[in-house]
Amino acid sequence: MGILKNIFTWWEGATFGTWMGLRGKTRVGEDAQGNVYWQGGSDTAGNPRRWVIYSGLNDASRVPPEWFSWLHHQIDGAPDQSLPAPRVWEKPPEPNRTGTIEAWRPKGALEEGGRRVAATGDYEAWTPGA
């Protein structure tokens, strides 16, 4: 099932066609999550083409900020060569939690009981013609 899945599905990593397209391209680096970054050829504006092959589910929020900068031509070289070392106070990036059980939900959300905090005295509901 692994080979067939790789040929026909794109949402859990690169397809067979993508891997074939990597021939002759340059592997630039890998991030802490195992995503691999590639460069090769050029786009219509003459900029080098850059892309990521995800390790696991294809989710753009899994690209760390430093590699995002490289992908979008904000820096020229690979992040480990072009950027300073991370500061001690910096937290590691987190993937987008939307749609998961870990997503943030306000107190009035249905998943949190559906009851919001009562409005304070400075709120007056709008009524037509008032």
PDB file of C-alpha atoms in Angstrom:
ATOM      1  CA  MET A   1       0.000   0.000   0.000  1.00  0.00           C
ATOM      2  CA  GLY A   2       2.946   2.365   0.616  1.00  0.00           C
ATOM      3  CA  ILE A   3       3.991   2.686  -3.040  1.00  0.00           C
ATOM      4  CA  LEU A   4       0.435   3.076  -4.333  1.00  0.00           C
ATOM      5  CA  LYS A   5      -0.336   5.626  -1.646  1.00  0.00           C
ATOM      6  CA  ASN A   6       2.795   7.572  -2.586  1.00  0.00           C
ATOM      7  CA  ILE A   7       1.806   7.598  -6.264  1.00  0.00           C
ATOM      8  CA  PHE A   8      -1.781   8.820  -5.817  1.00  0.00           C
ATOM      9  CA  THR A   9      -1.916  10.928  -2.635  1.00  0.00           C
ATOM     10  CA  TRP A  10      -0.317  14.305  -1.993  1.00  0.00           C
ATOM     11  CA  TRP A  11      -1.558  15.167   1.506  1.00  0.00           C
ATOM     12  CA  GLU A  12       0.833  12.881   3.413  1.00  0.00           C
ATOM     13  CA  GLY A  13       4.103  13.832   1.763  1.00  0.00           C
ATOM     14  CA  ALA A  14       5.448  14.141  -1.752  1.00  0.00           C
ATOM     15  CA  THR A  15       4.060  12.048  -4.582  1.00  0.00           C
ATOM     16  CA  PHE A  16       6.118   9.905  -6.925  1.00  0.00           C
ATOM     17  CA  GLY A  17       5.945  12.643  -9.563  1.00  0.00           C
ATOM     18  CA  THR A  18       7.363  15.191  -7.137  1.00  0.00           C
ATOM     19  CA  TRP A  19      10.280  12.916  -6.299  1.00  0.00           C
ATOM     20  CA  MET A  20      10.958  12.416 -10.015  1.00  0.00           C
ATOM     21  CA  GLY A  21      10.949  16.200 -10.463  1.00  0.00           C
ATOM     22  CA  LEU A  22      13.753  16.536  -7.915  1.00  0.00           C
ATOM     23  CA  ARG A  23      16.273  15.009 -10.283  1.00  0.00           C
ATOM     24  CA  GLY A  24      18.985  17.573 -10.979  1.00  0.00           C
ATOM     25  CA  LYS A  25      17.853  19.863  -8.164  1.00  0.00           C
ATOM     26  CA  THR A  26      19.925  20.891  -5.144  1.00  0.00           C
ATOM     27  CA  ARG A  27      19.070  19.800  -1.600  1.00  0.00           C
ATOM     28  CA  VAL A  28      19.639  22.909   0.511  1.00  0.00           C
ATOM     29  CA  GLY A  29      18.864  21.672   4.002  1.00  0.00           C
ATOM     30  CA  GLU A  30      16.553  20.120   6.541  1.00  0.00           C
ATOM     31  CA  ASP A  31      14.774  21.581   9.550  1.00  0.00           C
ATOM     32  CA  ALA A  32      14.271  20.101  13.026  1.00  0.00           C
ATOM     33  CA  GLN A  33      10.937  18.532  11.994  1.00  0.00           C
ATOM     34  CA  GLY A  34      12.496  16.606   9.109  1.00  0.00           C
ATOM     35  CA  ASN A  35      11.145  18.798   6.294  1.00  0.00           C
ATOM     36  CA  VAL A  36      13.616  18.923   3.391  1.00  0.00           C
ATOM     37  CA  TYR A  37      14.216  22.096   1.352  1.00  0.00           C
ATOM     38  CA  TRP A  38      15.195  22.129  -2.336  1.00  0.00           C
ATOM     39  CA  GLN A  39      16.259  24.652  -4.939  1.00  0.00           C
ATOM     40  CA  GLY A  40      16.664  24.445  -8.693  1.00  0.00           C
ATOM     41  CA  GLY A  41      15.670  26.006 -11.959  1.00  0.00           C
ATOM     42  CA  SER A  42      14.159  29.473 -12.105  1.00  0.00           C
ATOM     43  CA  ASP A  43      10.725  31.038 -12.199  1.00  0.00           C
ATOM     44  CA  THR A  44       9.427  33.464 -14.837  1.00  0.00           C
ATOM     45  CA  ALA A  45      11.075  36.414 -13.060  1.00  0.00           C
ATOM     46  CA  GLY A  46      14.456  34.668 -13.064  1.00  0.00           C
ATOM     47  CA  ASN A  47      14.456  33.913  -9.320  1.00  0.00           C
ATOM     48  CA  PRO A  48      15.563  30.455  -8.241  1.00  0.00           C
ATOM     49  CA  ARG A  49      12.664  28.086  -7.539  1.00  0.00           C
ATOM     50  CA  ARG A  50      12.515  26.903  -3.933  1.00  0.00           C
ATOM     51  CA  TRP A  51      10.222  24.372  -2.287  1.00  0.00           C
ATOM     52  CA  VAL A  52       9.756  22.109   0.696  1.00  0.00           C
ATOM     53  CA  ILE A  53       9.086  18.380   0.883  1.00  0.00           C
ATOM     54  CA  TYR A  54       7.197  17.824   4.129  1.00  0.00           C
ATOM     55  CA  SER A  55       7.973  15.037   6.527  1.00  0.00           C
ATOM     56  CA  GLY A  56       4.456  13.845   7.280  1.00  0.00           C
ATOM     57  CA  LEU A  57       1.290  15.833   6.653  1.00  0.00           C
ATOM     58  CA  ASN A  58       1.470  18.736   4.207  1.00  0.00           C
ATOM     59  CA  ASP A  59       0.814  21.708   6.469  1.00  0.00           C
ATOM     60  CA  ALA A  60       2.416  25.067   5.704  1.00  0.00           C
ATOM     61  CA  SER A  61       2.332  26.061   9.389  1.00  0.00           C
ATOM     62  CA  ARG A  62       4.978  23.365   9.994  1.00  0.00           C
ATOM     63  CA  VAL A  63       7.611  25.447   8.160  1.00  0.00           C
ATOM     64  CA  PRO A  64       9.771  27.264  10.744  1.00  0.00           C
ATOM     65  CA  PRO A  65      10.105  31.071  10.353  1.00  0.00           C
ATOM     66  CA  GLU A  66      13.735  30.941   9.240  1.00  0.00           C
ATOM     67  CA  TRP A  67      12.947  28.504   6.419  1.00  0.00           C
ATOM     68  CA  PHE A  68       9.838  30.512   5.508  1.00  0.00           C
ATOM     69  CA  SER A  69      12.169  33.466   4.938  1.00  0.00           C
ATOM     70  CA  TRP A  70      14.345  31.368   2.643  1.00  0.00           C
ATOM     71  CA  LEU A  71      11.371  29.957   0.705  1.00  0.00           C
ATOM     72  CA  HIS A  72      10.040  33.462   0.033  1.00  0.00           C
ATOM     73  CA  HIS A  73      13.438  34.913  -1.016  1.00  0.00           C
ATOM     74  CA  GLN A  74      13.740  37.154   2.036  1.00  0.00           C
ATOM     75  CA  ILE A  75      17.227  35.727   2.632  1.00  0.00           C
ATOM     76  CA  ASP A  76      19.591  34.355  -0.010  1.00  0.00           C
ATOM     77  CA  GLY A  77      21.459  31.551   1.743  1.00  0.00           C
ATOM     78  CA  ALA A  78      20.257  28.693   3.905  1.00  0.00           C
ATOM     79  CA  PRO A  79      19.087  29.881   7.354  1.00  0.00           C
ATOM     80  CA  ASP A  80      21.865  28.137   9.260  1.00  0.00           C
ATOM     81  CA  GLN A  81      24.427  30.140   7.230  1.00  0.00           C
ATOM     82  CA  SER A  82      22.583  33.456   6.773  1.00  0.00           C
ATOM     83  CA  LEU A  83      20.880  34.050  10.118  1.00  0.00           C
ATOM     84  CA  PRO A  84      22.305  34.530  13.610  1.00  0.00           C
ATOM     85  CA  ALA A  85      21.842  31.821  16.206  1.00  0.00           C
ATOM     86  CA  PRO A  86      18.422  31.847  17.935  1.00  0.00           C
ATOM     87  CA  ARG A  87      18.160  33.861  21.140  1.00  0.00           C
ATOM     88  CA  VAL A  88      17.737  32.052  24.439  1.00  0.00           C
ATOM     89  CA  TRP A  89      14.314  33.648  24.969  1.00  0.00           C
ATOM     90  CA  GLU A  90      12.894  32.505  21.621  1.00  0.00           C
ATOM     91  CA  LYS A  91      10.319  29.732  21.746  1.00  0.00           C
ATOM     92  CA  PRO A  92      10.220  27.038  19.075  1.00  0.00           C
ATOM     93  CA  PRO A  93       7.476  27.543  16.476  1.00  0.00           C
ATOM     94  CA  GLU A  94       4.228  25.614  16.873  1.00  0.00           C
ATOM     95  CA  PRO A  95       2.044  24.277  14.081  1.00  0.00           C
ATOM     96  CA  ASN A  96      -1.443  25.632  13.510  1.00  0.00           C
ATOM     97  CA  ARG A  97      -3.869  23.971  15.947  1.00  0.00           C
ATOM     98  CA  THR A  98      -7.070  25.006  14.130  1.00  0.00           C
ATOM     99  CA  GLY A  99      -9.422  22.076  13.687  1.00  0.00           C
ATOM    100  CA  THR A 100      -7.821  20.001  16.436  1.00  0.00           C
ATOM    101  CA  ILE A 101      -8.783  19.384  20.050  1.00  0.00           C
ATOM    102  CA  GLU A 102      -5.899  21.684  21.062  1.00  0.00           C
ATOM    103  CA  ALA A 103      -7.359  24.704  19.213  1.00  0.00           C
ATOM    104  CA  TRP A 104      -8.073  27.816  21.275  1.00  0.00           C
ATOM    105  CA  ARG A 105     -11.738  28.385  21.933  1.00  0.00           C
ATOM    106  CA  PRO A 106     -13.220  31.430  23.660  1.00  0.00           C
ATOM    107  CA  LYS A 107     -15.416  30.983  26.702  1.00  0.00           C
ATOM    108  CA  GLY A 108     -18.629  31.417  24.681  1.00  0.00           C
ATOM    109  CA  ALA A 109     -17.764  28.669  22.171  1.00  0.00           C
ATOM    110  CA  LEU A 110     -20.057  25.651  21.972  1.00  0.00           C
ATOM    111  CA  GLU A 111     -17.120  23.343  22.756  1.00  0.00           C
ATOM    112  CA  GLU A 112     -16.599  25.268  26.000  1.00  0.00           C
ATOM    113  CA  GLY A 113     -20.210  24.971  27.147  1.00  0.00           C
ATOM    114  CA  GLY A 114     -21.736  27.662  24.938  1.00  0.00           C
ATOM    115  CA  ARG A 115     -22.245  30.172  27.738  1.00  0.00           C
ATOM    116  CA  ARG A 116     -20.473  33.486  27.498  1.00  0.00           C
ATOM    117  CA  VAL A 117     -19.719  35.879  30.294  1.00  0.00           C
ATOM    118  CA  ALA A 118     -22.590  38.252  31.043  1.00  0.00           C
ATOM    119  CA  ALA A 119     -22.194  41.703  29.488  1.00  0.00           C
ATOM    120  CA  THR A 120     -21.204  44.547  31.769  1.00  0.00           C
ATOM    121  CA  GLY A 121     -23.361  47.625  32.390  1.00  0.00           C
ATOM    122  CA  ASP A 122     -21.725  49.681  29.621  1.00  0.00           C
ATOM    123  CA  TYR A 123     -23.329  47.577  26.868  1.00  0.00           C
ATOM    124  CA  GLU A 124     -26.660  48.512  25.363  1.00  0.00           C
ATOM    125  CA  ALA A 125     -28.179  46.380  22.617  1.00  0.00           C
ATOM    126  CA  TRP A 126     -29.013  48.130  19.353  1.00  0.00           C
ATOM    127  CA  THR A 127     -32.625  48.150  18.276  1.00  0.00           C
ATOM    128  CA  PRO A 128     -33.925  49.443  14.937  1.00  0.00           C
ATOM    129  CA  GLY A 129     -35.522  52.877  15.119  1.00  0.00           C
ATOM    130  CA  ALA A 130     -33.963  53.693  18.493  1.00  0.00           C
TER     131      ALA A 130
END
